[in-house]
Structures are given as C-alpha cells and as structure tokens.
Short mmCIF file of C-alpha atoms in Angstrom, two decimals:
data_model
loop_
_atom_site.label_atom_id
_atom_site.label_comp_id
_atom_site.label_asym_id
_atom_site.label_seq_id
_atom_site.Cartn_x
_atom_site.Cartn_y
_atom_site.Cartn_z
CA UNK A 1 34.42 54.04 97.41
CA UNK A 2 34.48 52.82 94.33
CA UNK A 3 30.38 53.50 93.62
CA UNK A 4 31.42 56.61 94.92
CA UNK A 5 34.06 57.82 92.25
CA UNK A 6 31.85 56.02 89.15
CA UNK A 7 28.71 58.84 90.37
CA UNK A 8 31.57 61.77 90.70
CA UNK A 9 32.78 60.46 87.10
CA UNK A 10 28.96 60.76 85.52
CA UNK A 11 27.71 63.57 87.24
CA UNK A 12 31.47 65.48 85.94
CA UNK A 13 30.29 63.47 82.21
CA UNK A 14 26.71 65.26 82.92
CA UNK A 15 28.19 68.85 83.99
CA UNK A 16 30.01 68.73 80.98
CA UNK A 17 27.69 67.55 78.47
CA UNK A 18 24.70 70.43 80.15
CA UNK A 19 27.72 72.89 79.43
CA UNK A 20 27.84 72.32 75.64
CA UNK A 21 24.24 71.63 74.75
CA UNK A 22 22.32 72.98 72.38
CA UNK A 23 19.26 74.93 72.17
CA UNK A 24 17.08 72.49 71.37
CA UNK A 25 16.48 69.10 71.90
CA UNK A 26 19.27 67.01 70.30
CA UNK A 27 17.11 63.75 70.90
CA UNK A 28 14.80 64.64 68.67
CA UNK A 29 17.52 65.85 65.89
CA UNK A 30 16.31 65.11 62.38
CA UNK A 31 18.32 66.78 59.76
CA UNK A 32 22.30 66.58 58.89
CA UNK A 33 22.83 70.25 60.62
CA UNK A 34 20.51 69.07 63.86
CA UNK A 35 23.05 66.11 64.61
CA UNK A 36 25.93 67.78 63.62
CA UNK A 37 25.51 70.69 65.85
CA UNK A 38 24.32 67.85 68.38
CA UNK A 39 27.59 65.75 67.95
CA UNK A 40 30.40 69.12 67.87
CA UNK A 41 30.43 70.56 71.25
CA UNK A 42 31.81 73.93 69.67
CA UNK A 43 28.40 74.02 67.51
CA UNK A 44 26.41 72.99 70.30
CA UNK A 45 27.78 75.97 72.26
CA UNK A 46 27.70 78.66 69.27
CA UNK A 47 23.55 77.30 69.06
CA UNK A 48 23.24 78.05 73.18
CA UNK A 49 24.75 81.30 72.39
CA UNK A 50 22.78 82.46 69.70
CA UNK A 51 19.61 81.55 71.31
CA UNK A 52 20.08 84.23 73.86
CA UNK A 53 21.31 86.71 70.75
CA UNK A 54 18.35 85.76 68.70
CA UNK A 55 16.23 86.63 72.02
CA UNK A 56 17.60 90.15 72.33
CA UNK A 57 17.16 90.72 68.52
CA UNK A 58 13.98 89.81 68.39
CA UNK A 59 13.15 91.74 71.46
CA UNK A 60 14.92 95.35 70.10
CA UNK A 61 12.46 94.78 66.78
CA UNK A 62 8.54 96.40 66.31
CA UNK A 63 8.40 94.80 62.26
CA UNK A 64 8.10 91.19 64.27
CA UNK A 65 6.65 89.93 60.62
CA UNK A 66 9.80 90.82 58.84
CA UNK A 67 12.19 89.69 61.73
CA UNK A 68 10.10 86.32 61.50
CA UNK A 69 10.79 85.74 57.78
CA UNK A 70 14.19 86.52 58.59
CA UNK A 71 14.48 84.08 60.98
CA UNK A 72 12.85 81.08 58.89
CA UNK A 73 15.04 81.63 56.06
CA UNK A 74 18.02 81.69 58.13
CA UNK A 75 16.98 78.31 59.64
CA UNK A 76 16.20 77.34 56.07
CA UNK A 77 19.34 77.77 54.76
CA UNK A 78 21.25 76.02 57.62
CA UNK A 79 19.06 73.18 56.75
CA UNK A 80 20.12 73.26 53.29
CA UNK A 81 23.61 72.28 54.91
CA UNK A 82 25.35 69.05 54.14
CA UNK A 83 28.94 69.33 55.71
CA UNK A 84 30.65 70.57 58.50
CA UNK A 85 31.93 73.75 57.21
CA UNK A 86 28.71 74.77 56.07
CA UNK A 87 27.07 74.46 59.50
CA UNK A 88 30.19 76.19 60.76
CA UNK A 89 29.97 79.16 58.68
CA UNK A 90 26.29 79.77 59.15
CA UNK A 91 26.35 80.30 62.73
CA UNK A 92 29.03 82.84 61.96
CA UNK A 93 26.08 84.40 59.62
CA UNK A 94 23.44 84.06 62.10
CA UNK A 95 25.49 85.92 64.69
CA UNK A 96 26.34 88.68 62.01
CA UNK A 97 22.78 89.53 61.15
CA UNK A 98 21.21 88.91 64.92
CA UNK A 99 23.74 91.12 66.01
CA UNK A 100 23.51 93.75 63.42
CA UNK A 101 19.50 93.82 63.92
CA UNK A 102 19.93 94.27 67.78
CA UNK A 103 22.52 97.00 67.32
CA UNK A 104 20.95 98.65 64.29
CA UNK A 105 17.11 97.15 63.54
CA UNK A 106 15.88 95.94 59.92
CA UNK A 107 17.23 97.44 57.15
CA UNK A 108 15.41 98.17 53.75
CA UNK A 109 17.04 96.58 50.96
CA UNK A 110 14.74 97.50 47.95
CA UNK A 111 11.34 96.53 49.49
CA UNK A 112 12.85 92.89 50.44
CA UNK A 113 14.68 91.66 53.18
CA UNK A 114 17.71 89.55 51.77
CA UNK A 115 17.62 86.23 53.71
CA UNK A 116 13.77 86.33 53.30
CA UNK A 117 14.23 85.29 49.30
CA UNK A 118 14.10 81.27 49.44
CA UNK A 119 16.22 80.03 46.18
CA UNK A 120 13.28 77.84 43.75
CA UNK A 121 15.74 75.74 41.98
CA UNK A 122 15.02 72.06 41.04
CA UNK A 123 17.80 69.23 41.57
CA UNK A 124 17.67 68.40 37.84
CA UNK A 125 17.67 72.63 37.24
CA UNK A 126 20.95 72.44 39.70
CA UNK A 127 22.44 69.76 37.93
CA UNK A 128 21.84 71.79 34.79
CA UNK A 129 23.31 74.79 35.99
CA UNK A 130 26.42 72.88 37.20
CA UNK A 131 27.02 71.27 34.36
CA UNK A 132 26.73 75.22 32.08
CA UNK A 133 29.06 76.51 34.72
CA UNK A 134 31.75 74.75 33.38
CA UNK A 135 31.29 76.15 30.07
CA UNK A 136 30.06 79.57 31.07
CA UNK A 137 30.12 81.75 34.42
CA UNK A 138 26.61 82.26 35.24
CA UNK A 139 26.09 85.78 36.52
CA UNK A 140 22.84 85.95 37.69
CA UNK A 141 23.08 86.22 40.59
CA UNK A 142 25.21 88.98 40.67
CA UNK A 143 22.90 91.11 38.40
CA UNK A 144 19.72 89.81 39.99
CA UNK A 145 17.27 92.91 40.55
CA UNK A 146 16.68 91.59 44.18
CA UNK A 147 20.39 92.86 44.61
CA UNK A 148 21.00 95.40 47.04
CA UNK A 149 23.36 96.21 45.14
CA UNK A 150 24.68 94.93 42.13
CA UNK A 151 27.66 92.44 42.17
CA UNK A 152 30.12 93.30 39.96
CA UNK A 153 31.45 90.69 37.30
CA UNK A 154 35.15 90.48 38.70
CA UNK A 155 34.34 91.09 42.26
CA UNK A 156 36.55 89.09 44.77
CA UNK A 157 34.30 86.86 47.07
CA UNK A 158 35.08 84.25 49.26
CA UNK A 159 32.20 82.72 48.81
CA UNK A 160 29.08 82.66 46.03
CA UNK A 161 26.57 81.03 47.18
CA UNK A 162 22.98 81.83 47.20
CA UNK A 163 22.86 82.68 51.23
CA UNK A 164 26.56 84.55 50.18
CA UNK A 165 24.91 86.66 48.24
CA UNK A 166 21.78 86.86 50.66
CA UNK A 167 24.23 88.19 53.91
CA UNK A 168 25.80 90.86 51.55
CA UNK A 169 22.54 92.54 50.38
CA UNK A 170 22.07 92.44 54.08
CA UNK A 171 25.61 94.01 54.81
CA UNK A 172 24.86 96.97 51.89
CA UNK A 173 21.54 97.61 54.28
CA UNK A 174 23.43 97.88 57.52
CA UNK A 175 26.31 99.77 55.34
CA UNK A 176 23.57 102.20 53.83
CA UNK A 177 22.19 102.55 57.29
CA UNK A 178 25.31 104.14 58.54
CA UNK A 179 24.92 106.83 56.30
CA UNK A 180 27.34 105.55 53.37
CA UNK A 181 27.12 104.74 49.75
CA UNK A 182 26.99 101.45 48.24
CA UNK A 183 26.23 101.31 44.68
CA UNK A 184 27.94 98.42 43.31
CA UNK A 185 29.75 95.63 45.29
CA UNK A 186 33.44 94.54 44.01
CA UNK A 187 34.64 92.06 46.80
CA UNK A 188 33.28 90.14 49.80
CA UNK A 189 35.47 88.64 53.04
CA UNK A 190 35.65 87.50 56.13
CA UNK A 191 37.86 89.53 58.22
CA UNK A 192 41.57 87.35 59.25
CA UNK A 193 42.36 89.04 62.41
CA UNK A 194 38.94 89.69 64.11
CA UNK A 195 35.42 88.71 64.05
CA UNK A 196 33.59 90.53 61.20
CA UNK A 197 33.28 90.44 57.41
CA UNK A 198 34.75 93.64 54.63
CA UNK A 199 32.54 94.46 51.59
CA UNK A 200 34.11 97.21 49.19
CA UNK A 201 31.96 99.10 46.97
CA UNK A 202 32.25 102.42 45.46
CA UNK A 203 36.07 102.33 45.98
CA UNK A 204 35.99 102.11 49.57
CA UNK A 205 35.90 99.13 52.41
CA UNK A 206 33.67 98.48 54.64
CA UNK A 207 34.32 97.27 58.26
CA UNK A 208 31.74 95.27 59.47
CA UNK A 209 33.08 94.29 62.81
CA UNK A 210 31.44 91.94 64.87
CA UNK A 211 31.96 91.48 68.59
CA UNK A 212 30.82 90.13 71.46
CA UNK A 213 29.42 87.15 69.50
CA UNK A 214 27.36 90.22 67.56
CA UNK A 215 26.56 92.13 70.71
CA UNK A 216 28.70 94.96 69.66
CA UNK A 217 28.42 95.77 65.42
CA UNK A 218 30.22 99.10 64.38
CA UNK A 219 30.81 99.66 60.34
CA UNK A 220 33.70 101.56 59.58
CA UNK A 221 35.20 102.81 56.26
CA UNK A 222 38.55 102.93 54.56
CA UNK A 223 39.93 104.72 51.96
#
C-alpha cells in the first residue's frame, strides 16, 4: 500500500511539474533567464504560453525575414536579463508585440523595426555612461533618429531602458497603424487595472490593451 501511495505521490509531483514547464528544455538551461524561467513555475507557464502565441504570430506574417529579426532581438534582450523582474517584465513585452503582430502584422517604424536595433555598448562604455549620468541626464536615447518618434525631455516613463525605448517605437507603429498621430512621445506606462501599456503623444493617450495573453490587441484614444 505503501509503494502504492509513494507512485500516486510522484506521478501527482510529475503531473504537476509537465503542467508548468517550459518551452524548451530546462536541462539544458544555460543563461540566468533559462534557469530562472526553469526554477519559477509562473515563468515557466508564461514561456508555454507564448510559444503557442509566437506560433500564431509567426503564422499571420508574409515579411518572415523581419518577423525573424524581431524574434532574435527579443530573445536577445531577455538574455541580457540578470534579475527576476527583468525576466518578469519581458514576457509581458513578448506577449505585447506577438500579440500586436498577430492582430495587426509588422509595422513600419522609419525603415527599421524597433526590437531589431541590438544596443553596441562596451562594459567599460557602460560604466562610463553610468558614471556621466550622475552628473548629466543623457538624452540620447530619447532624440535618437531610430526613434519612432521622438521622446520628449520630461516625458513620464516607467521605465528607460534600451528595450523600453525599443517596445515604444513599436507601440507608435501599432498606434500609427490605427490611423492616429504620434509625433512626439511625453509618457510611457503600464496599465494598473488591466493588461496593456498607455503612451501619450500629441496630447492624447493611447490604450494599448492587451488581452487574452495578446490574443485580443485594440488601441484606443483619450482625450
């Protein structure tokens, strides 16, 4: 009896564990964002889910070139990770811009796609730009002719970061592409009360609202 209830209690262990894996091997996880997404069963389940997502988007796309750089510098930027949070908020990312691809396609944001831009910055050229921050607010970034849309000085952002600024040249495509006007961007934020993200330019907000884990995008406006 007792043989009996130890094989229920692994094959429950084993049921469980198939129901939070990831997409991918986590035996053969490498990187910090590998076995962290290996070790958090919530991660593990968002990376299952987005598999299927990235499928469809990939799927409802003819420019397979472009949706391929896409897709490497997304994975290259979640292996730029080194905490939690960061792994966290990328698949919250990913399922922004799979979703808005399946719903909407690739849009044009002046000739480049914005995650397909891969940051060439040295660690002693980080370290040096660290250290002028502290003196100076470097803006370029914001100005950077690769912009979408230029980010304005005072703008209100939650985050800004490189990829930051990558997923909201990609939100001023899908905003464009839904026959608005974006000429300059003043703030950037994730949405408190649903799943989504609001970019303002031009005096008005955008909705971007993201449900279904991205399977459903609409973009609204407010005045």
């Amino acid at each position: 009896m007792k043989k009996i209830i130890t094989a229920l209690a692994l094959a429950s262990i084993g049921v469980a564990s198939l129901a939070h894996s990831a997409s991918f091997d986590c035996s053969k996880a490498r990187s910090f964002a590998e076995k962290t997404i290996c070790s958090s069963p919530k991660l593990s389940k968002e990376d299952d889910d987005l598999k299927y997502l990235y499928g469809y988007a990939k799927a409802s796309v003819k420019d397979r070139k472009a949706f391929s750089e896409i897709a490497r510098a997304l994975w290259n930027s979640r292996e730029r990770c080194s905490d939690y949070a960061c792994v966290d908020e990328w698949y919250d990312s990913a399922f922004a811009i799979y979703g808005a691809i399946k719903a909407k396609g690739i849009p044009a944001t002046n000739g480049v796609t914005g995650f397909t831009k891969e940051p060439e910055i040295s660690p002693n050229e980080k370290k040096n730009e660290s250290q002028s921050n502290n003196i100076k607010k470097d803006f370029s970034l914001y100005d950077s002719k690769e912009r979408a849309a230029p980010v304005e000085h005072d703008a209100v952002l939650y985050k800004d970061t490189p990829e930051a600024f990558e997923f909201i040249d990609t939100l001023v495509g899908f905003v464009r592409k839904s026959s608005f006007t974006c000429d300059t961007v003043s703030s950037f934020s994730p949405m408190v009360m649903s799943n989504g993200f609001t970019l303002s330019c031009n005096g008005f907000s955008y909705k971007y609202d993201i449900k279904n884990n991205g399977g459903n995008v609409a973009v609204t406006v407010d005045n």
